[in-house]
Amino acid sequence: MTQRGQFITFEGTEGVGKSTQIAQAEAVLREQGIAVEVTREPGGTPMAELIRELLLAPREESVHETTELLLMFAARAQHLHNRILPALADGRWVLCDRFTDATFAYQGGGRGVSSDRIAMLETLVQGEVRPDHVIVLDAPVETGMARAAKRGQLDRFEQEEVAFFERIRQCYLDRVRDNPGRYHVVDASSPLEAVSEQVRALLMRLIQS
Ligand code: Z5A
């Protein structure tokens, strides 16, 4: 019987280096002979990517927090059932750029939606499925914003003020504190090579465990 893959998510405030570190993590796992699927949220399937476009596009019309929350979970339902779960069942490790911790952090910490409402949708969409490991890349908000700003045009989330991202960062750190073992913090304010080394060491531990 095929052994189920590991489901590993990368989280953090904007510009902390998730995409960069996922690419490095993919290389580390492949070196070790592990089959990998790299994906992201919101998105990861053609339909979920359409929902991502709806969510990220700056627009005149204000977006109600419930609309945003439901769209995040609509995209997640599609992604989880059509891509993540089949890959895990096939024995591949899934590296996902953000997952439901981002909803607790952005819609919960950032927008003020209650954790109970988010947890209710989490159960509806995911049942008992949770990431096996959550890697939280942590850096001062200004550091990530400065890195992200170099890319040019800002999406609807990136246009928020510093205080919004401070609440998100705190929410991630609270979740790490409340879930030792499954959550791992990496200091993402260090130079790229040092961050990659921390992620590599962590993955090697997970592979050997
Ligand atoms: N969102 C939500 O609200 N609720 C949810 O449930 C979910 C998502 C799932 C899209 O996410 C938005 O959706 C997101 C939250 C919301 N909005 N925000 N903000 P996203 O993950 O696609 O967007 P993002 O967080 O803005 O990701 P990002 O800006 O692409 O950042 P990143 O992937 O963490 O960083 P990066 O692209 O790897 O690196 C950024 C730059 O920094 C790049 O030039 C790198 O070369 C450089 N870099 C990386 N590491 C370093 C170090 N260590 N030193 C120096 N420079 C570095």
PDB file of C-alpha atoms and ligand atoms in Angstrom:
ATOM      1  CA  MET A   1       0.000   0.000   0.000  1.00  0.00           C
ATOM      2  CA  THR A   2       1.292   3.508  -0.845  1.00  0.00           C
ATOM      3  CA  GLN A   3       2.365   5.494   2.214  1.00  0.00           C
ATOM      4  CA  ARG A   4       0.468   8.784   2.487  1.00  0.00           C
ATOM      5  CA  GLY A   5       2.595  11.879   1.815  1.00  0.00           C
ATOM      6  CA  GLN A   6       3.189  14.662   4.311  1.00  0.00           C
ATOM      7  CA  PHE A   7       1.182  17.878   4.060  1.00  0.00           C
ATOM      8  CA  ILE A   8       3.432  20.861   4.828  1.00  0.00           C
ATOM      9  CA  THR A   9       2.295  24.476   4.655  1.00  0.00           C
ATOM     10  CA  PHE A  10       4.336  27.681   4.613  1.00  0.00           C
ATOM     11  CA  GLU A  11       2.876  30.740   6.310  1.00  0.00           C
ATOM     12  CA  GLY A  12       3.790  34.268   7.295  1.00  0.00           C
ATOM     13  CA  THR A  13       3.044  37.909   6.557  1.00  0.00           C
ATOM     14  CA  GLU A  14       3.589  39.207   3.055  1.00  0.00           C
ATOM     15  CA  GLY A  15       7.028  39.161   1.492  1.00  0.00           C
ATOM     16  CA  VAL A  16       8.645  37.008   4.203  1.00  0.00           C
ATOM     17  CA  GLY A  17       9.971  34.614   1.547  1.00  0.00           C
ATOM     18  CA  LYS A  18       7.446  31.770   1.379  1.00  0.00           C
ATOM     19  CA  SER A  19       7.653  31.277  -2.403  1.00  0.00           C
ATOM     20  CA  THR A  20      11.447  31.426  -2.304  1.00  0.00           C
ATOM     21  CA  GLN A  21      11.660  28.896   0.542  1.00  0.00           C
ATOM     22  CA  ILE A  22       9.108  26.534  -1.016  1.00  0.00           C
ATOM     23  CA  ALA A  23      11.236  26.337  -4.172  1.00  0.00           C
ATOM     24  CA  GLN A  24      14.279  25.478  -2.019  1.00  0.00           C
ATOM     25  CA  ALA A  25      12.276  22.975   0.046  1.00  0.00           C
ATOM     26  CA  GLU A  26      11.089  21.252  -3.126  1.00  0.00           C
ATOM     27  CA  ALA A  27      14.728  20.833  -4.199  1.00  0.00           C
ATOM     28  CA  VAL A  28      15.693  19.423  -0.770  1.00  0.00           C
ATOM     29  CA  LEU A  29      12.901  16.838  -0.862  1.00  0.00           C
ATOM     30  CA  ARG A  30      13.640  15.807  -4.466  1.00  0.00           C
ATOM     31  CA  GLU A  31      17.326  15.340  -3.534  1.00  0.00           C
ATOM     32  CA  GLN A  32      16.095  12.897  -0.892  1.00  0.00           C
ATOM     33  CA  GLY A  33      14.067  10.984  -3.502  1.00  0.00           C
ATOM     34  CA  ILE A  34      10.703  12.242  -2.272  1.00  0.00           C
ATOM     35  CA  ALA A  35       7.927  12.971  -4.798  1.00  0.00           C
ATOM     36  CA  VAL A  36       6.607  16.507  -4.263  1.00  0.00           C
ATOM     37  CA  GLU A  37       3.593  18.557  -5.279  1.00  0.00           C
ATOM     38  CA  VAL A  38       3.962  22.343  -4.904  1.00  0.00           C
ATOM     39  CA  THR A  39       0.843  24.436  -4.742  1.00  0.00           C
ATOM     40  CA  ARG A  40      -0.630  27.585  -3.210  1.00  0.00           C
ATOM     41  CA  GLU A  41      -3.715  29.188  -1.700  1.00  0.00           C
ATOM     42  CA  PRO A  42      -5.930  30.770  -2.626  1.00  0.00           C
ATOM     43  CA  GLY A  43      -5.572  28.832  -5.875  1.00  0.00           C
ATOM     44  CA  GLY A  44      -4.006  25.545  -6.909  1.00  0.00           C
ATOM     45  CA  THR A  45      -6.663  24.364  -9.414  1.00  0.00           C
ATOM     46  CA  PRO A  46      -8.049  26.222 -12.459  1.00  0.00           C
ATOM     47  CA  MET A  47     -11.285  27.097 -10.671  1.00  0.00           C
ATOM     48  CA  ALA A  48      -9.574  28.017  -7.394  1.00  0.00           C
ATOM     49  CA  GLU A  49      -7.178  30.270  -9.353  1.00  0.00           C
ATOM     50  CA  LEU A  50     -10.221  32.119 -10.757  1.00  0.00           C
ATOM     51  CA  ILE A  51     -11.427  32.670  -7.193  1.00  0.00           C
ATOM     52  CA  ARG A  52      -7.923  33.924  -6.317  1.00  0.00           C
ATOM     53  CA  GLU A  53      -8.179  36.545  -9.070  1.00  0.00           C
ATOM     54  CA  LEU A  54     -11.525  37.687  -7.645  1.00  0.00           C
ATOM     55  CA  LEU A  55     -10.051  37.925  -4.145  1.00  0.00           C
ATOM     56  CA  LEU A  56      -6.800  39.715  -4.959  1.00  0.00           C
ATOM     57  CA  ALA A  57      -7.910  42.264  -7.570  1.00  0.00           C
ATOM     58  CA  PRO A  58      -8.105  45.799  -6.176  1.00  0.00           C
ATOM     59  CA  ARG A  59     -11.679  47.058  -6.708  1.00  0.00           C
ATOM     60  CA  GLU A  60     -13.915  50.064  -6.091  1.00  0.00           C
ATOM     61  CA  GLU A  61     -16.665  47.984  -4.459  1.00  0.00           C
ATOM     62  CA  SER A  62     -15.940  47.184  -0.815  1.00  0.00           C
ATOM     63  CA  VAL A  63     -15.615  43.456  -0.121  1.00  0.00           C
ATOM     64  CA  HIS A  64     -17.620  42.244   2.864  1.00  0.00           C
ATOM     65  CA  GLU A  65     -15.588  40.144   5.320  1.00  0.00           C
ATOM     66  CA  THR A  66     -18.064  37.253   4.967  1.00  0.00           C
ATOM     67  CA  THR A  67     -17.725  37.297   1.178  1.00  0.00           C
ATOM     68  CA  GLU A  68     -13.938  37.178   1.518  1.00  0.00           C
ATOM     69  CA  LEU A  69     -14.117  34.378   4.091  1.00  0.00           C
ATOM     70  CA  LEU A  70     -16.490  32.223   2.029  1.00  0.00           C
ATOM     71  CA  LEU A  71     -14.475  32.706  -1.161  1.00  0.00           C
ATOM     72  CA  MET A  72     -11.293  31.595   0.667  1.00  0.00           C
ATOM     73  CA  PHE A  73     -13.034  28.421   1.777  1.00  0.00           C
ATOM     74  CA  ALA A  74     -14.730  27.853  -1.602  1.00  0.00           C
ATOM     75  CA  ALA A  75     -11.303  27.925  -3.253  1.00  0.00           C
ATOM     76  CA  ARG A  76      -9.950  25.664  -0.486  1.00  0.00           C
ATOM     77  CA  ALA A  77     -12.686  23.051  -0.918  1.00  0.00           C
ATOM     78  CA  GLN A  78     -11.880  22.793  -4.617  1.00  0.00           C
ATOM     79  CA  HIS A  79      -8.127  22.693  -4.026  1.00  0.00           C
ATOM     80  CA  LEU A  80      -8.220  20.239  -1.133  1.00  0.00           C
ATOM     81  CA  HIS A  81     -10.498  17.690  -2.770  1.00  0.00           C
ATOM     82  CA  ASN A  82      -9.237  17.943  -6.355  1.00  0.00           C
ATOM     83  CA  ARG A  83      -5.529  18.306  -5.742  1.00  0.00           C
ATOM     84  CA  ILE A  84      -4.139  18.070  -2.213  1.00  0.00           C
ATOM     85  CA  LEU A  85      -5.868  14.926  -0.983  1.00  0.00           C
ATOM     86  CA  PRO A  86      -5.270  12.949  -4.228  1.00  0.00           C
ATOM     87  CA  ALA A  87      -1.553  13.897  -4.148  1.00  0.00           C
ATOM     88  CA  LEU A  88      -1.199  12.830  -0.492  1.00  0.00           C
ATOM     89  CA  ALA A  89      -3.016   9.553  -1.187  1.00  0.00           C
ATOM     90  CA  ASP A  90      -0.614   8.963  -4.072  1.00  0.00           C
ATOM     91  CA  GLY A  91       2.333   9.261  -1.646  1.00  0.00           C
ATOM     92  CA  ARG A  92       3.498  12.723  -2.712  1.00  0.00           C
ATOM     93  CA  TRP A  93       4.485  15.356  -0.154  1.00  0.00           C
ATOM     94  CA  VAL A  94       2.454  18.518  -0.636  1.00  0.00           C
ATOM     95  CA  LEU A  95       4.170  21.878  -0.067  1.00  0.00           C
ATOM     96  CA  CYS A  96       1.468  24.521   0.060  1.00  0.00           C
ATOM     97  CA  ASP A  97       2.032  28.293   0.081  1.00  0.00           C
ATOM     98  CA  ARG A  98      -0.568  29.222   2.752  1.00  0.00           C
ATOM     99  CA  PHE A  99      -3.590  27.260   3.970  1.00  0.00           C
ATOM    100  CA  THR A 100      -6.196  27.668   6.728  1.00  0.00           C
ATOM    101  CA  ASP A 101      -3.746  29.247   9.190  1.00  0.00           C
ATOM    102  CA  ALA A 102      -3.757  32.187   6.772  1.00  0.00           C
ATOM    103  CA  THR A 103      -7.530  32.451   7.182  1.00  0.00           C
ATOM    104  CA  PHE A 104      -7.209  32.528  10.980  1.00  0.00           C
ATOM    105  CA  ALA A 105      -4.437  35.128  10.626  1.00  0.00           C
ATOM    106  CA  TYR A 106      -5.806  37.382   7.827  1.00  0.00           C
ATOM    107  CA  GLN A 107      -9.595  37.078   8.133  1.00  0.00           C
ATOM    108  CA  GLY A 108      -9.420  36.432  11.904  1.00  0.00           C
ATOM    109  CA  GLY A 109      -6.499  38.516  13.205  1.00  0.00           C
ATOM    110  CA  GLY A 110      -6.508  41.008  10.324  1.00  0.00           C
ATOM    111  CA  ARG A 111     -10.218  41.581   9.635  1.00  0.00           C
ATOM    112  CA  GLY A 112     -11.600  40.599  13.057  1.00  0.00           C
ATOM    113  CA  VAL A 113     -13.754  37.611  12.029  1.00  0.00           C
ATOM    114  CA  SER A 114     -14.301  35.365  15.068  1.00  0.00           C
ATOM    115  CA  SER A 115     -12.208  32.192  15.281  1.00  0.00           C
ATOM    116  CA  ASP A 116     -15.390  30.217  15.962  1.00  0.00           C
ATOM    117  CA  ARG A 117     -16.824  31.134  12.563  1.00  0.00           C
ATOM    118  CA  ILE A 118     -13.563  30.234  10.856  1.00  0.00           C
ATOM    119  CA  ALA A 119     -13.305  26.960  12.776  1.00  0.00           C
ATOM    120  CA  MET A 120     -16.857  26.068  11.727  1.00  0.00           C
ATOM    121  CA  LEU A 121     -15.979  26.467   8.039  1.00  0.00           C
ATOM    122  CA  GLU A 122     -12.674  24.655   8.586  1.00  0.00           C
ATOM    123  CA  THR A 123     -14.597  21.607   9.810  1.00  0.00           C
ATOM    124  CA  LEU A 124     -17.190  21.872   7.031  1.00  0.00           C
ATOM    125  CA  VAL A 125     -14.581  22.020   4.267  1.00  0.00           C
ATOM    126  CA  GLN A 126     -11.761  19.916   5.708  1.00  0.00           C
ATOM    127  CA  GLY A 127     -13.348  17.542   8.199  1.00  0.00           C
ATOM    128  CA  GLU A 128     -10.382  16.316  10.239  1.00  0.00           C
ATOM    129  CA  VAL A 129      -7.733  17.208   7.632  1.00  0.00           C
ATOM    130  CA  ARG A 130      -5.007  19.537   8.941  1.00  0.00           C
ATOM    131  CA  PRO A 131      -1.431  20.148   7.733  1.00  0.00           C
ATOM    132  CA  ASP A 132       1.067  17.702   9.240  1.00  0.00           C
ATOM    133  CA  HIS A 133       3.492  20.583   9.702  1.00  0.00           C
ATOM    134  CA  VAL A 134       3.170  24.360   9.465  1.00  0.00           C
ATOM    135  CA  ILE A 135       6.338  26.355   8.823  1.00  0.00           C
ATOM    136  CA  VAL A 136       5.850  29.974   9.879  1.00  0.00           C
ATOM    137  CA  LEU A 137       8.407  32.338   8.365  1.00  0.00           C
ATOM    138  CA  ASP A 138       8.599  35.229  10.788  1.00  0.00           C
ATOM    139  CA  ALA A 139      10.092  38.659  10.170  1.00  0.00           C
ATOM    140  CA  PRO A 140       9.237  42.239  11.158  1.00  0.00           C
ATOM    141  CA  VAL A 141       6.295  43.412   9.059  1.00  0.00           C
ATOM    142  CA  GLU A 142       8.297  46.279   7.548  1.00  0.00           C
ATOM    143  CA  THR A 143      10.975  43.863   6.323  1.00  0.00           C
ATOM    144  CA  GLY A 144       8.450  41.771   4.374  1.00  0.00           C
ATOM    145  CA  MET A 145       6.593  44.826   3.071  1.00  0.00           C
ATOM    146  CA  ALA A 146       9.826  46.342   1.770  1.00  0.00           C
ATOM    147  CA  ARG A 147      10.711  43.086  -0.022  1.00  0.00           C
ATOM    148  CA  ALA A 148       7.203  42.772  -1.529  1.00  0.00           C
ATOM    149  CA  ALA A 149       7.077  46.454  -2.565  1.00  0.00           C
ATOM    150  CA  LYS A 150       9.971  45.883  -4.982  1.00  0.00           C
ATOM    151  CA  ARG A 151       7.544  43.848  -7.133  1.00  0.00           C
ATOM    152  CA  GLY A 152       5.519  46.925  -8.126  1.00  0.00           C
ATOM    153  CA  GLN A 153       1.695  46.946  -8.229  1.00  0.00           C
ATOM    154  CA  LEU A 154       0.066  45.994  -4.911  1.00  0.00           C
ATOM    155  CA  ASP A 155      -2.883  43.568  -4.680  1.00  0.00           C
ATOM    156  CA  ARG A 156      -5.985  44.179  -2.501  1.00  0.00           C
ATOM    157  CA  PHE A 157      -4.309  42.702   0.611  1.00  0.00           C
ATOM    158  CA  GLU A 158      -0.945  44.354   0.065  1.00  0.00           C
ATOM    159  CA  GLN A 159      -2.693  47.759   0.125  1.00  0.00           C
ATOM    160  CA  GLU A 160      -3.558  47.315   3.838  1.00  0.00           C
ATOM    161  CA  GLU A 161      -1.741  49.320   6.517  1.00  0.00           C
ATOM    162  CA  VAL A 162       1.105  48.119   8.766  1.00  0.00           C
ATOM    163  CA  ALA A 163      -1.230  47.596  11.781  1.00  0.00           C
ATOM    164  CA  PHE A 164      -3.239  45.014   9.770  1.00  0.00           C
ATOM    165  CA  PHE A 165      -0.074  42.974   9.136  1.00  0.00           C
ATOM    166  CA  GLU A 166       1.086  43.391  12.763  1.00  0.00           C
ATOM    167  CA  ARG A 167      -2.166  41.736  13.930  1.00  0.00           C
ATOM    168  CA  ILE A 168      -1.609  38.939  11.409  1.00  0.00           C
ATOM    169  CA  ARG A 169       1.958  38.363  12.561  1.00  0.00           C
ATOM    170  CA  GLN A 170       0.804  38.193  16.184  1.00  0.00           C
ATOM    171  CA  CYS A 171      -1.942  35.726  15.280  1.00  0.00           C
ATOM    172  CA  TYR A 172       0.612  33.416  13.604  1.00  0.00           C
ATOM    173  CA  LEU A 173       2.895  33.608  16.654  1.00  0.00           C
ATOM    174  CA  ASP A 174      -0.047  32.827  18.957  1.00  0.00           C
ATOM    175  CA  ARG A 175      -0.915  29.763  16.873  1.00  0.00           C
ATOM    176  CA  VAL A 176       2.701  28.581  17.058  1.00  0.00           C
ATOM    177  CA  ARG A 177       2.672  28.998  20.836  1.00  0.00           C
ATOM    178  CA  ASP A 178      -0.624  27.092  21.145  1.00  0.00           C
ATOM    179  CA  ASN A 179       0.418  24.178  18.889  1.00  0.00           C
ATOM    180  CA  PRO A 180       3.997  23.203  19.705  1.00  0.00           C
ATOM    181  CA  GLY A 181       5.229  20.199  17.734  1.00  0.00           C
ATOM    182  CA  ARG A 182       3.201  20.739  14.567  1.00  0.00           C
ATOM    183  CA  TYR A 183       4.167  24.419  14.117  1.00  0.00           C
ATOM    184  CA  HIS A 184       7.741  25.575  13.484  1.00  0.00           C
ATOM    185  CA  VAL A 185       8.993  29.174  13.419  1.00  0.00           C
ATOM    186  CA  VAL A 186      11.850  30.146  11.139  1.00  0.00           C
ATOM    187  CA  ASP A 187      13.583  33.515  11.519  1.00  0.00           C
ATOM    188  CA  ALA A 188      12.955  34.963   8.059  1.00  0.00           C
ATOM    189  CA  SER A 189      14.685  38.272   8.748  1.00  0.00           C
ATOM    190  CA  SER A 190      18.106  36.651   8.231  1.00  0.00           C
ATOM    191  CA  PRO A 191      19.898  36.661   4.863  1.00  0.00           C
ATOM    192  CA  LEU A 192      18.438  34.240   2.312  1.00  0.00           C
ATOM    193  CA  GLU A 193      21.097  31.539   2.736  1.00  0.00           C
ATOM    194  CA  ALA A 194      20.610  31.464   6.527  1.00  0.00           C
ATOM    195  CA  VAL A 195      16.823  31.136   6.180  1.00  0.00           C
ATOM    196  CA  SER A 196      17.214  28.352   3.608  1.00  0.00           C
ATOM    197  CA  GLU A 197      19.601  26.544   5.960  1.00  0.00           C
ATOM    198  CA  GLN A 198      17.031  26.662   8.792  1.00  0.00           C
ATOM    199  CA  VAL A 199      14.327  25.286   6.470  1.00  0.00           C
ATOM    200  CA  ARG A 200      16.630  22.543   5.158  1.00  0.00           C
ATOM    201  CA  ALA A 201      17.552  21.455   8.715  1.00  0.00           C
ATOM    202  CA  LEU A 202      13.885  21.350   9.680  1.00  0.00           C
ATOM    203  CA  LEU A 203      12.907  19.296   6.627  1.00  0.00           C
ATOM    204  CA  MET A 204      15.717  16.824   7.252  1.00  0.00           C
ATOM    205  CA  ARG A 205      14.361  16.351  10.786  1.00  0.00           C
ATOM    206  CA  LEU A 206      10.852  15.772   9.419  1.00  0.00           C
ATOM    207  CA  ILE A 207      12.110  13.268   6.836  1.00  0.00           C
ATOM    208  CA  GLN A 208      13.964  11.321   9.528  1.00  0.00           C
ATOM    209  CA  SER A 209      11.106  11.374  12.049  1.00  0.00           C
TER     210      SER A 209
HETATM  211  N1  Z5A B   1      -4.965  35.152   2.084  1.00  0.00           N
HETATM  212  C1  Z5A B   1      -5.947  35.361   3.030  1.00  0.00           C
HETATM  213  O1  Z5A B   1      -6.285  36.507   3.353  1.00  0.00           O
HETATM  214  N2  Z5A B   1      -6.565  34.291   3.611  1.00  0.00           N
HETATM  215  C2  Z5A B   1      -6.264  33.006   3.272  1.00  0.00           C
HETATM  216  O2  Z5A B   1      -6.868  32.071   3.798  1.00  0.00           O
HETATM  217  C3  Z5A B   1      -5.234  32.808   2.277  1.00  0.00           C
HETATM  218  C4  Z5A B   1      -4.610  33.903   1.720  1.00  0.00           C
HETATM  219  C5  Z5A B   1      -4.875  31.412   1.881  1.00  0.00           C
HETATM  220  C6  Z5A B   1      -2.198  36.117  -1.416  1.00  0.00           C
HETATM  221  O3  Z5A B   1      -1.223  35.341  -0.797  1.00  0.00           O
HETATM  222  C7  Z5A B   1      -3.009  36.852  -0.385  1.00  0.00           C
HETATM  223  O4  Z5A B   1      -4.085  36.042   0.083  1.00  0.00           O
HETATM  224  C8  Z5A B   1      -2.182  37.175   0.823  1.00  0.00           C
HETATM  225  C9  Z5A B   1      -3.000  36.686   2.020  1.00  0.00           C
HETATM  226  C10 Z5A B   1      -4.324  36.320   1.446  1.00  0.00           C
HETATM  227  N3  Z5A B   1      -1.992  38.553   0.854  1.00  0.00           N
HETATM  228  N4  Z5A B   1      -1.100  39.197   1.362  1.00  0.00           N
HETATM  229  N5  Z5A B   1      -0.396  39.973   1.710  1.00  0.00           N
HETATM  230  P1  Z5A B   1       0.238  35.166  -1.388  1.00  0.00           P
HETATM  231  O5  Z5A B   1       0.916  34.186  -0.513  1.00  0.00           O
HETATM  232  O6  Z5A B   1       0.194  34.881  -2.820  1.00  0.00           O
HETATM  233  O7  Z5A B   1       0.845  36.645  -1.250  1.00  0.00           O
HETATM  234  P2  Z5A B   1       1.946  37.177  -0.350  1.00  0.00           P
HETATM  235  O8  Z5A B   1       1.912  36.781   1.055  1.00  0.00           O
HETATM  236  O9  Z5A B   1       1.865  38.602  -0.624  1.00  0.00           O
HETATM  237  O10 Z5A B   1       3.212  36.429  -0.872  1.00  0.00           O
HETATM  238  P3  Z5A B   1       4.430  37.101  -1.446  1.00  0.00           P
HETATM  239  O11 Z5A B   1       4.388  38.573  -1.377  1.00  0.00           O
HETATM  240  O12 Z5A B   1       4.583  36.484  -2.798  1.00  0.00           O
HETATM  241  O13 Z5A B   1       5.570  36.774  -0.478  1.00  0.00           O
HETATM  242  P4  Z5A B   1       6.458  35.539  -0.203  1.00  0.00           P
HETATM  243  O14 Z5A B   1       6.130  34.386  -1.085  1.00  0.00           O
HETATM  244  O15 Z5A B   1       6.415  35.309   1.229  1.00  0.00           O
HETATM  245  O16 Z5A B   1       7.892  36.092  -0.573  1.00  0.00           O
HETATM  246  P5  Z5A B   1       8.852  35.792  -1.832  1.00  0.00           P
HETATM  247  O17 Z5A B   1       8.135  36.083  -3.129  1.00  0.00           O
HETATM  248  O18 Z5A B   1       9.518  34.498  -1.674  1.00  0.00           O
HETATM  249  O19 Z5A B   1       9.948  36.905  -1.547  1.00  0.00           O
HETATM  250  C11 Z5A B   1       9.669  38.284  -1.710  1.00  0.00           C
HETATM  251  C12 Z5A B   1      10.962  39.014  -2.161  1.00  0.00           C
HETATM  252  O20 Z5A B   1      11.905  38.985  -1.113  1.00  0.00           O
HETATM  253  C13 Z5A B   1      11.641  38.344  -3.355  1.00  0.00           C
HETATM  254  O21 Z5A B   1      12.214  39.352  -4.146  1.00  0.00           O
HETATM  255  C14 Z5A B   1      12.755  37.505  -2.717  1.00  0.00           C
HETATM  256  O22 Z5A B   1      13.848  37.310  -3.555  1.00  0.00           O
HETATM  257  C15 Z5A B   1      13.111  38.351  -1.520  1.00  0.00           C
HETATM  258  N6  Z5A B   1      13.573  37.546  -0.359  1.00  0.00           N
HETATM  259  C16 Z5A B   1      13.075  36.383   0.094  1.00  0.00           C
HETATM  260  N7  Z5A B   1      13.735  35.972   1.201  1.00  0.00           N
HETATM  261  C17 Z5A B   1      14.672  36.926   1.455  1.00  0.00           C
HETATM  262  C18 Z5A B   1      15.672  37.070   2.483  1.00  0.00           C
HETATM  263  N8  Z5A B   1      15.817  36.167   3.461  1.00  0.00           N
HETATM  264  N9  Z5A B   1      16.431  38.166   2.447  1.00  0.00           N
HETATM  265  C19 Z5A B   1      16.262  39.102   1.464  1.00  0.00           C
HETATM  266  N10 Z5A B   1      15.365  39.018   0.456  1.00  0.00           N
HETATM  267  C20 Z5A B   1      14.572  37.936   0.455  1.00  0.00           C
END
